Amino acid sequence: MLMPGDPLRAQWIAENFLENARCYCRVRNMLGYTGTYRGERVSVQGSGMGQPSLAIYANELFREYEVAQVVRVGSCGALTNALRIRDVVLAISAATDSSMNRLRFHGLDYAATADFELLRSAYDVAAERGAPTVVGQILSTDSFYSPRPELVDLLVAHGVVAVEMEANALYTLAAQYRRRALAICTVSDHLVTGEETTADEREQTFGQMVEIALESMLAVSLE
Ligand code: HPA
């Protein structure tokens, strides 16, 4: 299962990468498709923006549909000069400013972590293709427009490289249901240098990321 935030990206992935894709979900325009990729059943489901939205879909996919692996394919903002625009970020773990896990774990701080096998195969596929790739911790924020940027600086001082809005919830739910999950994000905007990608560049780097995601899922499911 691939999970882009934007449902129109789900449609684009289905049209460009899957064979015999059919749309199974249009509720709230949160498009979902199922088809095959190199003979293996693969689906693609929009998650919407933010952890509460993703968590609805991820819960149902894990609980009702027994989805074995979810790879989020999204964009992120770079927080350090270790990253350049268009780089691929493989999120080994995801910090968060969300209260979802604080409530779930009664105040205990849970370390939301990627599936090692998916991460390893994504890293190998990206390296084979020569895609500039960074493995690092990211921040899943609830606030696209941060009211407390100094807190982001503190996280950066502790190794966080990029910011997006969904991975922490995905990793937590995958752990709960004992499934595999990984967030792959391309850097769409650089919060240090102010650089941004154009729409064309975003589509091209998005396609490359989808290929990395599909190939790494296949490598893991065939193990
Ligand atoms: N903040 C949060 N999420 C994002 C960003 C950002 O700057 N860029 C892409 N997704």
PDB file of C-alpha atoms and ligand atoms in Angstrom:
ATOM      1  CA  MET A   1       0.000   0.000   0.000  1.00  0.00           C
ATOM      2  CA  LEU A   2       1.275   3.407  -0.992  1.00  0.00           C
ATOM      3  CA  MET A   3      -0.054   6.421   0.893  1.00  0.00           C
ATOM      4  CA  PRO A   4       0.339   9.891  -0.533  1.00  0.00           C
ATOM      5  CA  GLY A   5      -1.254  12.776   1.345  1.00  0.00           C
ATOM      6  CA  ASP A   6      -2.961  14.177  -1.734  1.00  0.00           C
ATOM      7  CA  PRO A   7      -5.747  11.993  -3.188  1.00  0.00           C
ATOM      8  CA  LEU A   8      -4.987  13.281  -6.689  1.00  0.00           C
ATOM      9  CA  ARG A   9      -1.484  11.902  -6.239  1.00  0.00           C
ATOM     10  CA  ALA A  10      -3.103   8.538  -5.488  1.00  0.00           C
ATOM     11  CA  GLN A  11      -4.933   8.764  -8.812  1.00  0.00           C
ATOM     12  CA  TRP A  12      -1.717   9.810 -10.592  1.00  0.00           C
ATOM     13  CA  ILE A  13       0.178   6.845  -9.104  1.00  0.00           C
ATOM     14  CA  ALA A  14      -2.605   4.426 -10.082  1.00  0.00           C
ATOM     15  CA  GLU A  15      -2.706   5.774 -13.645  1.00  0.00           C
ATOM     16  CA  ASN A  16       1.055   5.851 -14.147  1.00  0.00           C
ATOM     17  CA  PHE A  17       2.399   2.891 -12.160  1.00  0.00           C
ATOM     18  CA  LEU A  18      -0.295   0.257 -11.599  1.00  0.00           C
ATOM     19  CA  GLU A  19      -1.801  -2.221 -14.011  1.00  0.00           C
ATOM     20  CA  ASN A  20      -5.554  -2.927 -14.030  1.00  0.00           C
ATOM     21  CA  ALA A  21      -6.123  -0.270 -11.377  1.00  0.00           C
ATOM     22  CA  ARG A  22      -9.664   0.320 -10.196  1.00  0.00           C
ATOM     23  CA  CYS A  23     -10.918   2.993  -7.855  1.00  0.00           C
ATOM     24  CA  TYR A  24     -12.373   1.500  -4.637  1.00  0.00           C
ATOM     25  CA  CYS A  25     -12.874   4.682  -2.618  1.00  0.00           C
ATOM     26  CA  ARG A  26     -14.291   8.092  -3.436  1.00  0.00           C
ATOM     27  CA  VAL A  27     -15.730   8.954  -0.030  1.00  0.00           C
ATOM     28  CA  ARG A  28     -14.859  12.595   0.768  1.00  0.00           C
ATOM     29  CA  ASN A  29     -12.817  12.525  -2.450  1.00  0.00           C
ATOM     30  CA  MET A  30     -10.128  10.594  -0.563  1.00  0.00           C
ATOM     31  CA  LEU A  31      -9.331   8.452  -3.579  1.00  0.00           C
ATOM     32  CA  GLY A  32      -8.100   4.873  -3.230  1.00  0.00           C
ATOM     33  CA  TYR A  33      -7.118   2.482  -6.027  1.00  0.00           C
ATOM     34  CA  THR A  34      -6.097  -1.133  -6.189  1.00  0.00           C
ATOM     35  CA  GLY A  35      -4.207  -2.861  -8.981  1.00  0.00           C
ATOM     36  CA  THR A  36      -0.977  -4.708  -9.588  1.00  0.00           C
ATOM     37  CA  TYR A  37       2.653  -3.741  -9.920  1.00  0.00           C
ATOM     38  CA  ARG A  38       4.889  -6.331 -11.582  1.00  0.00           C
ATOM     39  CA  GLY A  39       2.270  -8.956 -10.846  1.00  0.00           C
ATOM     40  CA  GLU A  40       1.897  -8.154  -7.136  1.00  0.00           C
ATOM     41  CA  ARG A  41      -1.277  -6.661  -5.683  1.00  0.00           C
ATOM     42  CA  VAL A  42      -0.606  -3.023  -4.720  1.00  0.00           C
ATOM     43  CA  SER A  43      -3.075  -0.370  -3.594  1.00  0.00           C
ATOM     44  CA  VAL A  44      -2.706   3.350  -3.217  1.00  0.00           C
ATOM     45  CA  GLN A  45      -4.771   5.389  -0.793  1.00  0.00           C
ATOM     46  CA  GLY A  46      -4.768   9.128  -0.106  1.00  0.00           C
ATOM     47  CA  SER A  47      -4.303   9.925   3.593  1.00  0.00           C
ATOM     48  CA  GLY A  48      -5.205  13.592   3.666  1.00  0.00           C
ATOM     49  CA  MET A  49      -3.097  16.088   5.565  1.00  0.00           C
ATOM     50  CA  GLY A  50      -2.107  15.625   9.183  1.00  0.00           C
ATOM     51  CA  GLN A  51      -2.040  12.759  11.637  1.00  0.00           C
ATOM     52  CA  PRO A  52      -5.742  12.674  12.600  1.00  0.00           C
ATOM     53  CA  SER A  53      -6.684  12.236   8.942  1.00  0.00           C
ATOM     54  CA  LEU A  54      -4.008   9.644   8.190  1.00  0.00           C
ATOM     55  CA  ALA A  55      -4.892   7.729  11.351  1.00  0.00           C
ATOM     56  CA  ILE A  56      -8.485   7.162  10.209  1.00  0.00           C
ATOM     57  CA  TYR A  57      -7.372   5.531   6.965  1.00  0.00           C
ATOM     58  CA  ALA A  58      -4.395   3.659   8.444  1.00  0.00           C
ATOM     59  CA  ASN A  59      -6.516   2.229  11.279  1.00  0.00           C
ATOM     60  CA  GLU A  60      -9.123   0.919   8.847  1.00  0.00           C
ATOM     61  CA  LEU A  61      -6.557  -0.422   6.379  1.00  0.00           C
ATOM     62  CA  PHE A  62      -4.706  -2.337   9.097  1.00  0.00           C
ATOM     63  CA  ARG A  63      -7.780  -3.481  11.038  1.00  0.00           C
ATOM     64  CA  GLU A  64     -10.367  -4.200   8.347  1.00  0.00           C
ATOM     65  CA  TYR A  65      -8.273  -4.877   5.253  1.00  0.00           C
ATOM     66  CA  GLU A  66      -5.171  -6.522   6.737  1.00  0.00           C
ATOM     67  CA  VAL A  67      -2.807  -4.321   4.798  1.00  0.00           C
ATOM     68  CA  ALA A  68       0.685  -5.738   5.400  1.00  0.00           C
ATOM     69  CA  GLN A  69       2.812  -2.720   4.580  1.00  0.00           C
ATOM     70  CA  VAL A  70       2.274   0.978   4.080  1.00  0.00           C
ATOM     71  CA  VAL A  71       4.787   3.305   2.504  1.00  0.00           C
ATOM     72  CA  ARG A  72       3.929   6.965   2.835  1.00  0.00           C
ATOM     73  CA  VAL A  73       5.131   8.917  -0.195  1.00  0.00           C
ATOM     74  CA  GLY A  74       5.056  12.604   0.587  1.00  0.00           C
ATOM     75  CA  SER A  75       6.903  15.859   0.711  1.00  0.00           C
ATOM     76  CA  CYS A  76       8.783  17.488   3.562  1.00  0.00           C
ATOM     77  CA  GLY A  77      10.431  20.754   4.460  1.00  0.00           C
ATOM     78  CA  ALA A  78      14.200  20.575   5.047  1.00  0.00           C
ATOM     79  CA  LEU A  79      15.332  21.875   8.429  1.00  0.00           C
ATOM     80  CA  THR A  80      19.121  21.580   7.970  1.00  0.00           C
ATOM     81  CA  ASN A  81      21.830  22.163   5.395  1.00  0.00           C
ATOM     82  CA  ALA A  82      22.476  18.416   5.437  1.00  0.00           C
ATOM     83  CA  LEU A  83      19.532  18.278   3.004  1.00  0.00           C
ATOM     84  CA  ARG A  84      19.082  19.857  -0.396  1.00  0.00           C
ATOM     85  CA  ILE A  85      15.934  20.513  -2.316  1.00  0.00           C
ATOM     86  CA  ARG A  86      14.637  17.325  -4.093  1.00  0.00           C
ATOM     87  CA  ASP A  87      16.651  14.979  -1.821  1.00  0.00           C
ATOM     88  CA  VAL A  88      14.905  11.800  -0.720  1.00  0.00           C
ATOM     89  CA  VAL A  89      14.466  11.450   3.038  1.00  0.00           C
ATOM     90  CA  LEU A  90      13.929   8.006   4.540  1.00  0.00           C
ATOM     91  CA  ALA A  91      12.472   8.621   7.982  1.00  0.00           C
ATOM     92  CA  ILE A  92      14.109   6.178  10.382  1.00  0.00           C
ATOM     93  CA  SER A  93      11.995   7.705  13.148  1.00  0.00           C
ATOM     94  CA  ALA A  94       9.504  10.512  13.662  1.00  0.00           C
ATOM     95  CA  ALA A  95       9.258  12.934  16.577  1.00  0.00           C
ATOM     96  CA  THR A  96       5.994  14.815  17.011  1.00  0.00           C
ATOM     97  CA  ASP A  97       4.385  17.809  18.662  1.00  0.00           C
ATOM     98  CA  SER A  98       1.009  16.054  18.426  1.00  0.00           C
ATOM     99  CA  SER A  99      -0.837  14.994  21.559  1.00  0.00           C
ATOM    100  CA  MET A 100      -2.101  11.780  19.921  1.00  0.00           C
ATOM    101  CA  ASN A 101       0.704   9.591  21.274  1.00  0.00           C
ATOM    102  CA  ARG A 102       0.989  11.473  24.554  1.00  0.00           C
ATOM    103  CA  LEU A 103      -2.646  10.552  25.205  1.00  0.00           C
ATOM    104  CA  ARG A 104      -2.235   7.015  23.906  1.00  0.00           C
ATOM    105  CA  PHE A 105       0.804   6.364  26.135  1.00  0.00           C
ATOM    106  CA  HIS A 106      -0.380   8.344  29.185  1.00  0.00           C
ATOM    107  CA  GLY A 107       2.415  10.923  28.902  1.00  0.00           C
ATOM    108  CA  LEU A 108       5.183   8.424  28.161  1.00  0.00           C
ATOM    109  CA  ASP A 109       7.327   9.374  25.141  1.00  0.00           C
ATOM    110  CA  TYR A 110       7.034   6.678  22.468  1.00  0.00           C
ATOM    111  CA  ALA A 111       9.787   6.405  19.831  1.00  0.00           C
ATOM    112  CA  ALA A 112       7.887   5.969  16.550  1.00  0.00           C
ATOM    113  CA  THR A 113      10.193   4.028  14.234  1.00  0.00           C
ATOM    114  CA  ALA A 114      10.215   2.793  10.645  1.00  0.00           C
ATOM    115  CA  ASP A 115      10.206  -0.882   9.726  1.00  0.00           C
ATOM    116  CA  PHE A 116      13.838  -1.921   9.347  1.00  0.00           C
ATOM    117  CA  GLU A 117      13.350  -4.222   6.330  1.00  0.00           C
ATOM    118  CA  LEU A 118      11.427  -1.600   4.355  1.00  0.00           C
ATOM    119  CA  LEU A 119      13.941   1.067   5.300  1.00  0.00           C
ATOM    120  CA  ARG A 120      16.868  -1.107   4.291  1.00  0.00           C
ATOM    121  CA  SER A 121      15.387  -2.056   0.938  1.00  0.00           C
ATOM    122  CA  ALA A 122      14.364   1.557   0.212  1.00  0.00           C
ATOM    123  CA  TYR A 123      17.896   2.661   0.995  1.00  0.00           C
ATOM    124  CA  ASP A 124      19.346  -0.022  -1.312  1.00  0.00           C
ATOM    125  CA  VAL A 125      16.949   0.825  -4.168  1.00  0.00           C
ATOM    126  CA  ALA A 126      17.631   4.571  -3.820  1.00  0.00           C
ATOM    127  CA  ALA A 127      21.404   3.948  -3.747  1.00  0.00           C
ATOM    128  CA  GLU A 128      21.231   1.718  -6.861  1.00  0.00           C
ATOM    129  CA  ARG A 129      19.431   4.520  -8.689  1.00  0.00           C
ATOM    130  CA  GLY A 130      21.874   7.160  -7.517  1.00  0.00           C
ATOM    131  CA  ALA A 131      19.080   9.177  -5.877  1.00  0.00           C
ATOM    132  CA  PRO A 132      20.508  11.560  -3.249  1.00  0.00           C
ATOM    133  CA  THR A 133      19.134  10.042  -0.064  1.00  0.00           C
ATOM    134  CA  VAL A 134      19.344  10.879   3.614  1.00  0.00           C
ATOM    135  CA  VAL A 135      18.246   8.540   6.391  1.00  0.00           C
ATOM    136  CA  GLY A 136      17.243  10.560   9.423  1.00  0.00           C
ATOM    137  CA  GLN A 137      14.741  11.498  12.068  1.00  0.00           C
ATOM    138  CA  ILE A 138      11.917  13.781  10.986  1.00  0.00           C
ATOM    139  CA  LEU A 139       9.285  15.829  12.804  1.00  0.00           C
ATOM    140  CA  SER A 140       5.595  15.105  12.245  1.00  0.00           C
ATOM    141  CA  THR A 141       3.997  18.394  13.188  1.00  0.00           C
ATOM    142  CA  ASP A 142       0.340  19.235  13.704  1.00  0.00           C
ATOM    143  CA  SER A 143       1.001  22.870  12.755  1.00  0.00           C
ATOM    144  CA  PHE A 144       2.092  23.609   9.203  1.00  0.00           C
ATOM    145  CA  TYR A 145       2.475  27.217  10.356  1.00  0.00           C
ATOM    146  CA  SER A 146       4.457  26.664  13.548  1.00  0.00           C
ATOM    147  CA  PRO A 147       3.452  28.921  16.449  1.00  0.00           C
ATOM    148  CA  ARG A 148       6.711  27.981  18.274  1.00  0.00           C
ATOM    149  CA  PRO A 149       9.587  27.840  15.736  1.00  0.00           C
ATOM    150  CA  GLU A 150      12.114  27.782  18.596  1.00  0.00           C
ATOM    151  CA  LEU A 151      10.911  24.272  19.467  1.00  0.00           C
ATOM    152  CA  VAL A 152      11.721  23.163  15.943  1.00  0.00           C
ATOM    153  CA  ASP A 153      15.237  24.611  16.420  1.00  0.00           C
ATOM    154  CA  LEU A 154      15.626  22.509  19.559  1.00  0.00           C
ATOM    155  CA  LEU A 155      14.702  19.365  17.650  1.00  0.00           C
ATOM    156  CA  VAL A 156      17.117  20.272  14.856  1.00  0.00           C
ATOM    157  CA  ALA A 157      19.861  20.588  17.497  1.00  0.00           C
ATOM    158  CA  HIS A 158      19.021  16.978  18.391  1.00  0.00           C
ATOM    159  CA  GLY A 159      19.333  15.598  14.864  1.00  0.00           C
ATOM    160  CA  VAL A 160      15.901  16.113  13.295  1.00  0.00           C
ATOM    161  CA  VAL A 161      16.421  16.859   9.575  1.00  0.00           C
ATOM    162  CA  ALA A 162      12.999  17.569   8.064  1.00  0.00           C
ATOM    163  CA  VAL A 163       9.359  18.310   8.856  1.00  0.00           C
ATOM    164  CA  GLU A 164       6.143  16.786   7.521  1.00  0.00           C
ATOM    165  CA  MET A 165       2.757  15.978   9.094  1.00  0.00           C
ATOM    166  CA  GLU A 166       1.959  12.237   9.099  1.00  0.00           C
ATOM    167  CA  ALA A 167       4.785   9.748   9.741  1.00  0.00           C
ATOM    168  CA  ASN A 168       4.593   9.528  13.538  1.00  0.00           C
ATOM    169  CA  ALA A 169       0.973   8.349  13.507  1.00  0.00           C
ATOM    170  CA  LEU A 170       1.645   5.900  10.679  1.00  0.00           C
ATOM    171  CA  TYR A 171       4.596   4.324  12.509  1.00  0.00           C
ATOM    172  CA  THR A 172       2.662   4.038  15.752  1.00  0.00           C
ATOM    173  CA  LEU A 173      -0.342   2.364  14.130  1.00  0.00           C
ATOM    174  CA  ALA A 174       1.855  -0.016  12.134  1.00  0.00           C
ATOM    175  CA  ALA A 175       3.548  -1.024  15.397  1.00  0.00           C
ATOM    176  CA  GLN A 176       0.170  -1.529  17.109  1.00  0.00           C
ATOM    177  CA  TYR A 177      -1.037  -3.820  14.326  1.00  0.00           C
ATOM    178  CA  ARG A 178       2.394  -5.462  13.805  1.00  0.00           C
ATOM    179  CA  ARG A 179       2.659  -4.309  10.207  1.00  0.00           C
ATOM    180  CA  ARG A 180       5.463  -2.687   8.229  1.00  0.00           C
ATOM    181  CA  ALA A 181       5.584   1.063   7.592  1.00  0.00           C
ATOM    182  CA  LEU A 182       7.997   3.574   6.135  1.00  0.00           C
ATOM    183  CA  ALA A 183       7.741   7.264   5.272  1.00  0.00           C
ATOM    184  CA  ILE A 184       9.658   8.400   2.201  1.00  0.00           C
ATOM    185  CA  CYS A 185       9.564  12.136   1.581  1.00  0.00           C
ATOM    186  CA  THR A 186      11.178  14.342  -1.006  1.00  0.00           C
ATOM    187  CA  VAL A 187      12.291  17.795   0.046  1.00  0.00           C
ATOM    188  CA  SER A 188       9.786  20.188  -1.526  1.00  0.00           C
ATOM    189  CA  ASP A 189      10.857  23.313   0.335  1.00  0.00           C
ATOM    190  CA  HIS A 190      13.917  24.308   2.318  1.00  0.00           C
ATOM    191  CA  LEU A 191      13.152  26.100   5.550  1.00  0.00           C
ATOM    192  CA  VAL A 192      16.796  27.251   5.964  1.00  0.00           C
ATOM    193  CA  THR A 193      17.620  28.465   2.452  1.00  0.00           C
ATOM    194  CA  GLY A 194      14.059  29.363   1.400  1.00  0.00           C
ATOM    195  CA  GLU A 195      14.397  27.343  -1.852  1.00  0.00           C
ATOM    196  CA  GLU A 196      11.244  25.752  -3.274  1.00  0.00           C
ATOM    197  CA  THR A 197      10.617  23.204  -6.011  1.00  0.00           C
ATOM    198  CA  THR A 198       8.540  23.985  -9.073  1.00  0.00           C
ATOM    199  CA  ALA A 199       5.409  21.942  -9.866  1.00  0.00           C
ATOM    200  CA  ASP A 200       7.308  20.104 -12.664  1.00  0.00           C
ATOM    201  CA  GLU A 201      10.216  19.247 -10.376  1.00  0.00           C
ATOM    202  CA  ARG A 202       7.790  18.012  -7.747  1.00  0.00           C
ATOM    203  CA  GLU A 203       6.114  15.675 -10.222  1.00  0.00           C
ATOM    204  CA  GLN A 204       9.466  14.296 -11.415  1.00  0.00           C
ATOM    205  CA  THR A 205      10.885  13.733  -7.931  1.00  0.00           C
ATOM    206  CA  PHE A 206       7.539  12.344  -6.815  1.00  0.00           C
ATOM    207  CA  GLY A 207       7.710   9.752  -9.617  1.00  0.00           C
ATOM    208  CA  GLN A 208      11.215   8.735  -8.585  1.00  0.00           C
ATOM    209  CA  MET A 209      10.074   8.338  -4.979  1.00  0.00           C
ATOM    210  CA  VAL A 210       7.090   6.195  -6.043  1.00  0.00           C
ATOM    211  CA  GLU A 211       9.444   3.883  -7.935  1.00  0.00           C
ATOM    212  CA  ILE A 212      11.690   3.562  -4.891  1.00  0.00           C
ATOM    213  CA  ALA A 213       8.646   2.813  -2.721  1.00  0.00           C
ATOM    214  CA  LEU A 214       7.200   0.206  -5.093  1.00  0.00           C
ATOM    215  CA  GLU A 215      10.508  -1.582  -5.596  1.00  0.00           C
ATOM    216  CA  SER A 216      11.283  -1.666  -1.886  1.00  0.00           C
ATOM    217  CA  MET A 217       7.806  -3.022  -1.044  1.00  0.00           C
ATOM    218  CA  LEU A 218       8.265  -5.737  -3.637  1.00  0.00           C
ATOM    219  CA  ALA A 219      11.685  -6.685  -2.259  1.00  0.00           C
ATOM    220  CA  VAL A 220      10.252  -7.060   1.235  1.00  0.00           C
ATOM    221  CA  SER A 221       7.077  -8.914   0.259  1.00  0.00           C
ATOM    222  CA  LEU A 222       9.090 -11.424  -1.811  1.00  0.00           C
ATOM    223  CA  GLU A 223      11.430 -12.235   1.100  1.00  0.00           C
TER     224      GLU A 223
HETATM  225  N1  HPA B   1       5.925  21.790   7.115  1.00  0.00           N
HETATM  226  C1  HPA B   1       5.104  20.751   7.301  1.00  0.00           C
HETATM  227  N2  HPA B   1       4.857  19.860   6.368  1.00  0.00           N
HETATM  228  C2  HPA B   1       5.452  20.003   5.173  1.00  0.00           C
HETATM  229  C3  HPA B   1       6.319  21.061   4.911  1.00  0.00           C
HETATM  230  C4  HPA B   1       6.567  21.989   5.936  1.00  0.00           C
HETATM  231  O1  HPA B   1       7.322  22.962   5.764  1.00  0.00           O
HETATM  232  N3  HPA B   1       6.737  20.935   3.629  1.00  0.00           N
HETATM  233  C5  HPA B   1       6.155  19.825   3.128  1.00  0.00           C
HETATM  234  N4  HPA B   1       5.374  19.247   4.065  1.00  0.00           N
END
